[in-house]
PDB file of C-alpha atoms and ligand atoms in Angstrom:
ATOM      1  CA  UNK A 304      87.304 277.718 131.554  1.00  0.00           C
ATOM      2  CA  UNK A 305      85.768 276.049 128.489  1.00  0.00           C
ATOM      3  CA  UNK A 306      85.494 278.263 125.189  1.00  0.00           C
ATOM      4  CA  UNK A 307      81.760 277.607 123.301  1.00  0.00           C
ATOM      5  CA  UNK A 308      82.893 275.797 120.398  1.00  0.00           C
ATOM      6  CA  UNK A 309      84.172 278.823 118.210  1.00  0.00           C
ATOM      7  CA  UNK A 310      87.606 278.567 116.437  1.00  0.00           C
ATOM      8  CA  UNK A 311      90.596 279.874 119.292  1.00  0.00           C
ATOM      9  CA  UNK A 312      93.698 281.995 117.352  1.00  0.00           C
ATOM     10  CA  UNK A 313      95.813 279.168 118.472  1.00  0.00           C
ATOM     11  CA  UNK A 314      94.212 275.450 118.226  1.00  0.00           C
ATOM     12  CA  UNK A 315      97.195 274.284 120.392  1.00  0.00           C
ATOM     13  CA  UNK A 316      98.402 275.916 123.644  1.00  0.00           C
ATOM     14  CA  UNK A 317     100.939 275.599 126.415  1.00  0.00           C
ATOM     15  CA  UNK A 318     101.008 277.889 129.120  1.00  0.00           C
ATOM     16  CA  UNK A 319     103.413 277.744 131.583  1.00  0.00           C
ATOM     17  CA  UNK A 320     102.903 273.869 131.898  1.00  0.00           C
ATOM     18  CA  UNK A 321     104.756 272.451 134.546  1.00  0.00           C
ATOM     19  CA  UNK A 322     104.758 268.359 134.807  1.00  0.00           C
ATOM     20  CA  UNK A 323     105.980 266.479 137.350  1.00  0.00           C
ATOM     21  CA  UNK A 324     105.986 262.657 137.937  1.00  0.00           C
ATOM     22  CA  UNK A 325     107.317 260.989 140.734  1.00  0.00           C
ATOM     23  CA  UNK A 326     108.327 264.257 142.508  1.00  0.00           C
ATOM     24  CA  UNK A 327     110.689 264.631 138.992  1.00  0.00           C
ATOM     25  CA  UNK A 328     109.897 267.921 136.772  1.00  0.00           C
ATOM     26  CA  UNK A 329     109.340 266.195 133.537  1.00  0.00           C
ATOM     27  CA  UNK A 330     108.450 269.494 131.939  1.00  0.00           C
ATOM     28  CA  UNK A 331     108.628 273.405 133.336  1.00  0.00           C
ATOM     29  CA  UNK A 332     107.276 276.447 132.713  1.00  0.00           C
ATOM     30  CA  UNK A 333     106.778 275.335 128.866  1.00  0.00           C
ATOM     31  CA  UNK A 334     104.999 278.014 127.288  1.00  0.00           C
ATOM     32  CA  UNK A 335     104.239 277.754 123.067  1.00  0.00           C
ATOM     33  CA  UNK A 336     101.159 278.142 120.982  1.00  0.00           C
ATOM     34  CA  UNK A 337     100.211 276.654 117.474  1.00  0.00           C
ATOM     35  CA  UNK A 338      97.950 278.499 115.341  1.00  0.00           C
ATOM     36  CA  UNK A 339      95.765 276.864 112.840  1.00  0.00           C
ATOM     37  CA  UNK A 340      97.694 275.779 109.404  1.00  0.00           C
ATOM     38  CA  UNK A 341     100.842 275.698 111.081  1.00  0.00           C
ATOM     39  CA  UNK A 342     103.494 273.229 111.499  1.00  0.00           C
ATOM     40  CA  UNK A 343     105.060 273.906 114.953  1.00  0.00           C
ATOM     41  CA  UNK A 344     108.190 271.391 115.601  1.00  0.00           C
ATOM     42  CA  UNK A 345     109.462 271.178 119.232  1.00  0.00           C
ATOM     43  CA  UNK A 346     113.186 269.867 118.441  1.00  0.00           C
ATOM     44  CA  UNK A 347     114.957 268.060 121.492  1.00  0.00           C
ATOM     45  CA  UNK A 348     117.297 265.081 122.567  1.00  0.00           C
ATOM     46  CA  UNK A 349     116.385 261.546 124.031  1.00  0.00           C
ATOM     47  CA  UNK A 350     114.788 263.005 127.449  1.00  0.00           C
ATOM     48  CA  UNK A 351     114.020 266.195 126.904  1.00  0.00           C
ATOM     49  CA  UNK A 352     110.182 266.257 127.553  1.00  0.00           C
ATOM     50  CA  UNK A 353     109.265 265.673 123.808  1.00  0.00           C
ATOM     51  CA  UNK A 354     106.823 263.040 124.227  1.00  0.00           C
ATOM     52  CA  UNK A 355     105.360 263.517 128.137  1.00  0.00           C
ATOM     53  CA  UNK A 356     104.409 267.205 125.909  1.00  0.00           C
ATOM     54  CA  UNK A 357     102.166 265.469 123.520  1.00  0.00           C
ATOM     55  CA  UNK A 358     101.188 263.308 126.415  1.00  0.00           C
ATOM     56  CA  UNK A 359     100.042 266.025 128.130  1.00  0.00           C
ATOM     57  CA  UNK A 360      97.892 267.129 125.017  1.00  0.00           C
ATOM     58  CA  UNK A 361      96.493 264.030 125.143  1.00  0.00           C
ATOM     59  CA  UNK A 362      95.415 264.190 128.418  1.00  0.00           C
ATOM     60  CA  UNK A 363      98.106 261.467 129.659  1.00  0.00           C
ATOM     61  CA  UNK A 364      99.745 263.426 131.755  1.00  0.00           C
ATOM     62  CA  UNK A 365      98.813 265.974 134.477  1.00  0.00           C
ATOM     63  CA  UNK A 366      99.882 269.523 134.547  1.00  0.00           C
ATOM     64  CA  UNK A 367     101.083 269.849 138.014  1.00  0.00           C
ATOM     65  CA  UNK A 368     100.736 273.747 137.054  1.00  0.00           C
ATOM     66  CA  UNK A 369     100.018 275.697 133.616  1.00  0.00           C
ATOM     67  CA  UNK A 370      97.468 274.109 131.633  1.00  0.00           C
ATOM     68  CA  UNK A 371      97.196 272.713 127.900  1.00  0.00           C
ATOM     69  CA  UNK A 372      94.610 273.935 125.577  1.00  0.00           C
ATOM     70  CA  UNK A 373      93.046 272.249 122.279  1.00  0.00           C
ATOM     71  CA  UNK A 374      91.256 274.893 120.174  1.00  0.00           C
ATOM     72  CA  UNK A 375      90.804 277.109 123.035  1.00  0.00           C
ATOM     73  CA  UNK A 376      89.611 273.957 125.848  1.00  0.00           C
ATOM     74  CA  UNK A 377      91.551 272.975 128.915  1.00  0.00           C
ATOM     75  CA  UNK A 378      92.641 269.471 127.744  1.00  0.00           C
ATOM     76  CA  UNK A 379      91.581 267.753 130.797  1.00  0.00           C
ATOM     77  CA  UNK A 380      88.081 269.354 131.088  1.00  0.00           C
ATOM     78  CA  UNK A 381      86.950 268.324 127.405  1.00  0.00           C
ATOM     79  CA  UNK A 382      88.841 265.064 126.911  1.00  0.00           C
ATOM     80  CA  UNK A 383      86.497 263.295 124.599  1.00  0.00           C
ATOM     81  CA  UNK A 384      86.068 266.573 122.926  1.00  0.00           C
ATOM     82  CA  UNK A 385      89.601 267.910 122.050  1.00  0.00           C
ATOM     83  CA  UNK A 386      90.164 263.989 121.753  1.00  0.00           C
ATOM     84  CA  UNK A 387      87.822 263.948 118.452  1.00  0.00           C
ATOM     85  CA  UNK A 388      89.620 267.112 116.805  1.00  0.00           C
ATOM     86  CA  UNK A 389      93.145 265.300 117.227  1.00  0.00           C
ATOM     87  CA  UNK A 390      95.058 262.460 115.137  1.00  0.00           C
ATOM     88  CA  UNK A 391      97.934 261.237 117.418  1.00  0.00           C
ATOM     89  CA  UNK A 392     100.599 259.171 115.604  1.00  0.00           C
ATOM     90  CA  UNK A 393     102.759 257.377 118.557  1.00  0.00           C
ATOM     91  CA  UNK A 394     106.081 256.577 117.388  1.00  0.00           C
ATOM     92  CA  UNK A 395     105.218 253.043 116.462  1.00  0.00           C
ATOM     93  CA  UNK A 396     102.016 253.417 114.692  1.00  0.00           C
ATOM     94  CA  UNK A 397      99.190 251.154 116.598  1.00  0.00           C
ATOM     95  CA  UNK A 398      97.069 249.494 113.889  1.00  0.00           C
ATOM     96  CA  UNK A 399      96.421 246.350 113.784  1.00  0.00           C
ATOM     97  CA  UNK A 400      98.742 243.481 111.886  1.00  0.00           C
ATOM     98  CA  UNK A 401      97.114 240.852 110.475  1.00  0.00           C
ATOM     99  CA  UNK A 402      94.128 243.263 109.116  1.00  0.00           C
ATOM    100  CA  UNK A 403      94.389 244.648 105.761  1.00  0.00           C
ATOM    101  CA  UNK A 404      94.956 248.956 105.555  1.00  0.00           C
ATOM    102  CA  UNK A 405      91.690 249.124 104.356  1.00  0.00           C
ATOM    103  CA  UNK A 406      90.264 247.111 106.928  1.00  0.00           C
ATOM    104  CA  UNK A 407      91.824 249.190 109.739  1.00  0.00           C
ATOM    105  CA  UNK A 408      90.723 251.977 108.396  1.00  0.00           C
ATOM    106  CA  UNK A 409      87.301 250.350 108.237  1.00  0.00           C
ATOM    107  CA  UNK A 410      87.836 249.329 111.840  1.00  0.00           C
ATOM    108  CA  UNK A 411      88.936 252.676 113.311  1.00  0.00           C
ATOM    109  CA  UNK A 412      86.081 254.245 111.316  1.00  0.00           C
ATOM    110  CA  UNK A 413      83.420 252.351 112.583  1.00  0.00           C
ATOM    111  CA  UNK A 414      84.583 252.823 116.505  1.00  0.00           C
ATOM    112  CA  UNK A 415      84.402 256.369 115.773  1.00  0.00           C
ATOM    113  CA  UNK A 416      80.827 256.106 114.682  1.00  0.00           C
ATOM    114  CA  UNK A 417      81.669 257.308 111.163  1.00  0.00           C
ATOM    115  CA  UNK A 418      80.567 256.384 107.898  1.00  0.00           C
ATOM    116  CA  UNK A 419      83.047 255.984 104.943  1.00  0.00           C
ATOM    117  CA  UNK A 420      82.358 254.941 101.122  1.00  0.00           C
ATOM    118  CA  UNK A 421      85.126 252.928  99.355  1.00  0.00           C
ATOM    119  CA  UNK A 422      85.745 255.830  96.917  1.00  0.00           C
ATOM    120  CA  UNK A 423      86.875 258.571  99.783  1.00  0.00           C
ATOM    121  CA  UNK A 424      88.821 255.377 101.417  1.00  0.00           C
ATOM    122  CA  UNK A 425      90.605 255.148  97.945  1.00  0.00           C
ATOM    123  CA  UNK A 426      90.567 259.263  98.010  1.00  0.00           C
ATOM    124  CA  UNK A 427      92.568 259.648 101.592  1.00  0.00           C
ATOM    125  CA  UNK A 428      94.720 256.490 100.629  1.00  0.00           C
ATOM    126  CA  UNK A 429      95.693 258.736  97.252  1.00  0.00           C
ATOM    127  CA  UNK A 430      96.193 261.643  99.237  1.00  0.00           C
ATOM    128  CA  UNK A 431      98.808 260.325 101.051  1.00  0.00           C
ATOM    129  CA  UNK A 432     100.398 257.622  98.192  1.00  0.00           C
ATOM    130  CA  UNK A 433      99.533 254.578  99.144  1.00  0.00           C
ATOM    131  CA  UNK A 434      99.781 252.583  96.309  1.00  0.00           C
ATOM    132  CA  UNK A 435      96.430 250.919  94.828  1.00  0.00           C
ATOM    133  CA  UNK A 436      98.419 247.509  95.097  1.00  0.00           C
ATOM    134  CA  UNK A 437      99.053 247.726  98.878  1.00  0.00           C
ATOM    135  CA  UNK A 438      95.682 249.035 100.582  1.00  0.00           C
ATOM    136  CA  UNK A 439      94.540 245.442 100.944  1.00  0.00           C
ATOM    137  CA  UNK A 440      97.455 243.487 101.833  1.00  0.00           C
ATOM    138  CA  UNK A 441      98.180 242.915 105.878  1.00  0.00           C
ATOM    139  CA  UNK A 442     100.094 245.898 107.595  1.00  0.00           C
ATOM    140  CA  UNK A 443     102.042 243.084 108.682  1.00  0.00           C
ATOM    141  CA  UNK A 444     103.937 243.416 105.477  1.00  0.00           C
ATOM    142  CA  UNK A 445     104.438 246.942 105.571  1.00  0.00           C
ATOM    143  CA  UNK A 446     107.180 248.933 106.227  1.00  0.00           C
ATOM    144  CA  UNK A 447     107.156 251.726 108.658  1.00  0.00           C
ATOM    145  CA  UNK A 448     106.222 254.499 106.101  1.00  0.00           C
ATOM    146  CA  UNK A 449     103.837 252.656 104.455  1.00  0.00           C
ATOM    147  CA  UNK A 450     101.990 252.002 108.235  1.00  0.00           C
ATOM    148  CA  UNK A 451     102.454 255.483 108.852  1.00  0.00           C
ATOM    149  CA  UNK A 452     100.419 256.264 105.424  1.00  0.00           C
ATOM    150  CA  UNK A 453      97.410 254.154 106.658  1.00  0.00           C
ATOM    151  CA  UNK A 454      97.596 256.700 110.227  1.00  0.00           C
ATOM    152  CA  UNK A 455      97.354 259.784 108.665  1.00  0.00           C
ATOM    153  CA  UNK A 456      94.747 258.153 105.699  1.00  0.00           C
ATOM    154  CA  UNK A 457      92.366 257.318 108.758  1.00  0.00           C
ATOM    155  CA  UNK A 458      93.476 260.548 110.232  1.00  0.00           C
ATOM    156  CA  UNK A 459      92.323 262.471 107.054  1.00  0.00           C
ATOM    157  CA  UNK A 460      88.988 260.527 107.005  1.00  0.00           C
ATOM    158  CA  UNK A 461      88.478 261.032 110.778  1.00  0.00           C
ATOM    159  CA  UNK A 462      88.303 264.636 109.483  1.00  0.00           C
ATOM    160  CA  UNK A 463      91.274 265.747 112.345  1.00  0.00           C
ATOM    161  CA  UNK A 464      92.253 269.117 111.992  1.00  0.00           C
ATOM    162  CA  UNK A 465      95.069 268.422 114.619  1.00  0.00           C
ATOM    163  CA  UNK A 466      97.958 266.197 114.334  1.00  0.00           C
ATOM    164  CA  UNK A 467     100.081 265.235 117.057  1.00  0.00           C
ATOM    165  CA  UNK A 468     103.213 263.561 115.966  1.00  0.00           C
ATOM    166  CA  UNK A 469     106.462 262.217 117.813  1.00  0.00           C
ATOM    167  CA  UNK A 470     109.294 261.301 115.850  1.00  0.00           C
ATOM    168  CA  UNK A 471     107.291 259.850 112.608  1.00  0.00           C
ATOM    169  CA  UNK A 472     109.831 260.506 110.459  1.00  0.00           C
ATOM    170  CA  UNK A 473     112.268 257.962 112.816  1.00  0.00           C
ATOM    171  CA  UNK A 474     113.562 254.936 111.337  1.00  0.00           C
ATOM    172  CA  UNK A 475     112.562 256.081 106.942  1.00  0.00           C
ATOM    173  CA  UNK A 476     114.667 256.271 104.805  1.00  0.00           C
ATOM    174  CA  UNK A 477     115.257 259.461 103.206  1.00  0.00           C
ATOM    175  CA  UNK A 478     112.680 259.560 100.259  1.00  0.00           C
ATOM    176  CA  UNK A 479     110.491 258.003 102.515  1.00  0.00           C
ATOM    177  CA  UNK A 480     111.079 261.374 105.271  1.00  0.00           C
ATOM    178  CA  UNK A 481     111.168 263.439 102.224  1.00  0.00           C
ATOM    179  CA  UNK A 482     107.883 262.214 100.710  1.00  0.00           C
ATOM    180  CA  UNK A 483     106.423 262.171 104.505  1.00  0.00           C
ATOM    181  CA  UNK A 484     107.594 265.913 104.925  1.00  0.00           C
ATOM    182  CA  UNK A 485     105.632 267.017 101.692  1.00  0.00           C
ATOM    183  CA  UNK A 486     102.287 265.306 103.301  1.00  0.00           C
ATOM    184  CA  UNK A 487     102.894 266.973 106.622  1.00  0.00           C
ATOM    185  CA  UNK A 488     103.235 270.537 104.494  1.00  0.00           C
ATOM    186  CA  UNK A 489     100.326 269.582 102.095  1.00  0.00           C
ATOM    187  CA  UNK A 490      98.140 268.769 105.329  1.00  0.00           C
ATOM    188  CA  UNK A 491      99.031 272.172 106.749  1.00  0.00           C
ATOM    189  CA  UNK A 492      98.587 274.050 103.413  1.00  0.00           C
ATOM    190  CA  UNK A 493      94.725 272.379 103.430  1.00  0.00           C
ATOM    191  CA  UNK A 494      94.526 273.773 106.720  1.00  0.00           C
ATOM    192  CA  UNK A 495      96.016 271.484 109.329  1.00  0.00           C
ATOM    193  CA  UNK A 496      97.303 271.834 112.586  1.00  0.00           C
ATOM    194  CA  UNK A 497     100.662 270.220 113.721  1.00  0.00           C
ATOM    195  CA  UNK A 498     102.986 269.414 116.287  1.00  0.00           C
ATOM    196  CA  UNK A 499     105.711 267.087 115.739  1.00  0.00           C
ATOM    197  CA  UNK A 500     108.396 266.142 118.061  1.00  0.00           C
ATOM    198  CA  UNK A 501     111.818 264.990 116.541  1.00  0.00           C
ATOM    199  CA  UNK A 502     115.263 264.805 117.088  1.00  0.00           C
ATOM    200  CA  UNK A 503     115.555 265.441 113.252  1.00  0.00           C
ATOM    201  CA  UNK A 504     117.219 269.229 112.864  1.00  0.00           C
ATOM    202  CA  UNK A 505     117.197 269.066 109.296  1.00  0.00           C
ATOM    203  CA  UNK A 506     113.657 267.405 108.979  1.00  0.00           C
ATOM    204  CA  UNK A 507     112.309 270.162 111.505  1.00  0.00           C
ATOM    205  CA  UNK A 508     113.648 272.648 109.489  1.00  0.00           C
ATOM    206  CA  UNK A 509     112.172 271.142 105.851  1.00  0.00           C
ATOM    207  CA  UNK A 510     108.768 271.125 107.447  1.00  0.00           C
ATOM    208  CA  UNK A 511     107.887 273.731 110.564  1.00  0.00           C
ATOM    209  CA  UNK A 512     106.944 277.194 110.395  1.00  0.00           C
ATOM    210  CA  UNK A 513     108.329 277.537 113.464  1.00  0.00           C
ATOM    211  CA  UNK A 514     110.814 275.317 116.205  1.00  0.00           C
ATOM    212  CA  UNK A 515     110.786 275.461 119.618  1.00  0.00           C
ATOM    213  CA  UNK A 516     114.073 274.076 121.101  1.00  0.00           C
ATOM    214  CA  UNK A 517     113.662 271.706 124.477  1.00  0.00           C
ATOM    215  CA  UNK A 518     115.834 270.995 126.737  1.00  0.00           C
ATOM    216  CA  UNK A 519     115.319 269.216 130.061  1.00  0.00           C
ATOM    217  CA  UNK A 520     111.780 270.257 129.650  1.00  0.00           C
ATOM    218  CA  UNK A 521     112.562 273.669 129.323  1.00  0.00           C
ATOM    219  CA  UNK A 522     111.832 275.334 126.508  1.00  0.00           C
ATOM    220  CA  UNK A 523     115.654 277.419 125.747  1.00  0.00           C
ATOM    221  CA  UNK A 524     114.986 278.818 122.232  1.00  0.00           C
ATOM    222  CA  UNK A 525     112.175 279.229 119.448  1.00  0.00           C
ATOM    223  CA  UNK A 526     112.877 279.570 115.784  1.00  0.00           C
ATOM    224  CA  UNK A 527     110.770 281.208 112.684  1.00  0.00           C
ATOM    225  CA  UNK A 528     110.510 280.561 108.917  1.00  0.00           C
ATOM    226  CA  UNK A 529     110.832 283.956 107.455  1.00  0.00           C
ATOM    227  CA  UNK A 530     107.918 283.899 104.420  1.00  0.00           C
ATOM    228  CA  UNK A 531     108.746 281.494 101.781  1.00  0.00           C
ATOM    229  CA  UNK A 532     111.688 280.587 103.756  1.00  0.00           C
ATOM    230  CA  UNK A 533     113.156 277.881 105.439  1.00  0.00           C
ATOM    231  CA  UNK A 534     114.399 277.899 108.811  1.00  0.00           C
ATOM    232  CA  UNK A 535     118.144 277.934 108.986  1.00  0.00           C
ATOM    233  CA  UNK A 536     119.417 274.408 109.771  1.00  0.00           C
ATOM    234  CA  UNK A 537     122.435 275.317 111.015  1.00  0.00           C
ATOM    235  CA  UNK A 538     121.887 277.920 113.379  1.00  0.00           C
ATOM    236  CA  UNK A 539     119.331 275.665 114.675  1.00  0.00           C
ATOM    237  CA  UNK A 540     121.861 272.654 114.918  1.00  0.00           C
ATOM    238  CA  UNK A 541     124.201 274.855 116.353  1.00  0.00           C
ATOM    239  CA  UNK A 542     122.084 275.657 118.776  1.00  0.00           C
ATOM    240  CA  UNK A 543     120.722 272.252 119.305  1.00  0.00           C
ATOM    241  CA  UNK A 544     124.668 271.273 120.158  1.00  0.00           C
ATOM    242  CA  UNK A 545     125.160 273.987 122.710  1.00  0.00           C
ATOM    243  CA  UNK A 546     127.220 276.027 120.298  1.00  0.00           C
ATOM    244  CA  UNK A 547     125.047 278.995 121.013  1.00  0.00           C
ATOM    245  CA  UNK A 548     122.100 279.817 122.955  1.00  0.00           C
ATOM    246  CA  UNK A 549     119.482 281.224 120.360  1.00  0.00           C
ATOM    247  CA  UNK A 550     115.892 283.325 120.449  1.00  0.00           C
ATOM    248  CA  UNK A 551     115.050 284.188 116.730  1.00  0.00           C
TER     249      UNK A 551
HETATM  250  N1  ATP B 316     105.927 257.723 133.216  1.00  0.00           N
HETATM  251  C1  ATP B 316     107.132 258.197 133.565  1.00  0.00           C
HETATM  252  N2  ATP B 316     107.644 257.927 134.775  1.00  0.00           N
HETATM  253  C2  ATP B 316     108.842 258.423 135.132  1.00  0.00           C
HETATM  254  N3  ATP B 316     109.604 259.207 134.357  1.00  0.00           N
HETATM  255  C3  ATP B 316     109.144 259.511 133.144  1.00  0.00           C
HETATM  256  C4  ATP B 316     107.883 259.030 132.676  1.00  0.00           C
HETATM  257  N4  ATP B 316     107.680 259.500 131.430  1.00  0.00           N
HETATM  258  C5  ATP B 316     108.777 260.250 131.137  1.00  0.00           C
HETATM  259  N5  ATP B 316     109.650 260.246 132.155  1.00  0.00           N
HETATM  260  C6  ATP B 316     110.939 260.953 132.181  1.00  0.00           C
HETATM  261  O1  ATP B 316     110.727 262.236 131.656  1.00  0.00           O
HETATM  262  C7  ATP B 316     111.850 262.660 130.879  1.00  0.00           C
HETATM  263  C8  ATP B 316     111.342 263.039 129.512  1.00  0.00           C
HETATM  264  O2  ATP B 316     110.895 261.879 128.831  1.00  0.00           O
HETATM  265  P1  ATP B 316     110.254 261.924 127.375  1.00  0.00           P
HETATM  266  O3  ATP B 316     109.873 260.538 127.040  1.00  0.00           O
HETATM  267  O4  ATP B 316     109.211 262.969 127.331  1.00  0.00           O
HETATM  268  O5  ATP B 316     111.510 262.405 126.517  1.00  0.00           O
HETATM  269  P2  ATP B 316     111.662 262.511 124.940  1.00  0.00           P
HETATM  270  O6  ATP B 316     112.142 263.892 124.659  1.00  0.00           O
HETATM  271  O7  ATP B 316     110.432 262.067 124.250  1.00  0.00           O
HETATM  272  O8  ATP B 316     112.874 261.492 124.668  1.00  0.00           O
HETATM  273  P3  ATP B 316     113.157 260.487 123.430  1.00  0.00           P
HETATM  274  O9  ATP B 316     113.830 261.322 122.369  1.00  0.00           O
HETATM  275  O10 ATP B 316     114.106 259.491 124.004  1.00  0.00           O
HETATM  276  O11 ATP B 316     111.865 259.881 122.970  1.00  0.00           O
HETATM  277  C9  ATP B 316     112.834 261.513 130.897  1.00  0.00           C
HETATM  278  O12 ATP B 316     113.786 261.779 131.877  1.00  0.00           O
HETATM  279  C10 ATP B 316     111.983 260.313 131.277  1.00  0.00           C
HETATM  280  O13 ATP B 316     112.731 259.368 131.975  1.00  0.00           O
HETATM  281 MG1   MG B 317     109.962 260.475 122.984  1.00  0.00          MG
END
């Protein structure tokens, strides 16, 4: 069942997703919703299910049963459609090297059929600090953050309202997470919808509204940001370490 285009509560749904490759559950009965200006991050150790989940919303993976929705459509009925409304930043951003930022924006732009001036270029390159003096030298010489800037800058001019992120704050430094964390919170604020997948308890906790905790692709505990609050990072890293089993 395909919804008509209107805006669904939740722009990013599992329901009891099951996936299973090779005759291996990858991912079971994962059931978690996203609503629109949230920040959802699903915490979990190397092999947990983190990325085959945002494979899955990509339409990468099969649900052997369950299903994934974008914005209210089965993932794998409306591919190209649910594919336009999300900005998916694998953990080693794919642009390419020797072009300029500018001119993989310009690239990525002009596949997508869409239409740019250089003043909102310059706009979604402020938005997410990229300084004046780097948006035309070769990503080549960038570092990690700054190639990560360029994503979300073609992201923001793709018009995306979803993001779909696993483990971008992996390998920065700590201004560079910090400054990274603000953008993910400023995109929400202005209306965005994300999932990140990370590793990173105290990151999770700086930037989610809510956590869900995975564990061999089970989904064993979901935390909330109380208003104006942060989410505890150490109950949550307690209960990342086994310390405690936790539903709050
Ligand atoms: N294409 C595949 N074929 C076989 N097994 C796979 C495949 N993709 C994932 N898996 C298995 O599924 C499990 C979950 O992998 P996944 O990459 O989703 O974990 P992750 O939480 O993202 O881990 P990491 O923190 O190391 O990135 C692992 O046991 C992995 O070996
Ligand atoms: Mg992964």
């Amino acid at each position: 069942m395909t919804n008509s285009g209107s805006s669904a509560k939740y722009l990013l749904e599992a329901k009891s997703l099951c996936v299973s490759i090779d005759n291996k559950n990858i991912l079971s009965s994962l059931s978690f919703s996203v609503a629109k200006g949230e920040v959802y991050a699903l915490l979990g150790g190397n092999g947990a299910g983190k990325s085959s989940t945002l494979k899955t919303f990509l339409g990468f993976n099969l649900p052997s049963s369950g299903k994934v929705l974008i914005d209210g459509d089965e993932v794998n009925e409306s591919l190209d459609k649910v594919r336009r409304k999300t900005a998916y930043l694998p953990e080693n951003a794919t642009l390419y090297p020797h072009l300029t930022a500018r001119e993989n924006v310009e690239y990525f732009l002009s596949l997508a059929e869409i239409s740019k001036s250089q003043s909102e270029i310059d706009k979604a390159f402020e938005r997410v600090s990229l300084q004046n003096d780097a948006r035309d030298k070769q990503l080549q010489t960038f570092s990690k953050g700054m190639r990560q800037k360029t994503a979300i800058a073609l992201a923001i001019l793709r018009n995306a309202p979803i993001f779909l992120l696993d483990e971008p704050t992996s390998g920065l430094d700590p201004v560079a997470i910090d400054e990274f964390n603000n953008l993910v919170r400023e995109l929400a604020t202005s209306g965005a919808t994300v999932l990140m997948v990370t590793h990173d308890v105290y990151g999770a906790c700086q930037v989610a509204n809510r956590i869900g905790l995975l564990r061999h692709g089970e989904l064993v505990g979901q935390f909330e940001a109380k208003q104006n609050e942060k989410i505890d990072t150490e109950l949550v890293h307690a209960a990342f370490a086994q310390r405690q089993t936790s539903e709050v």
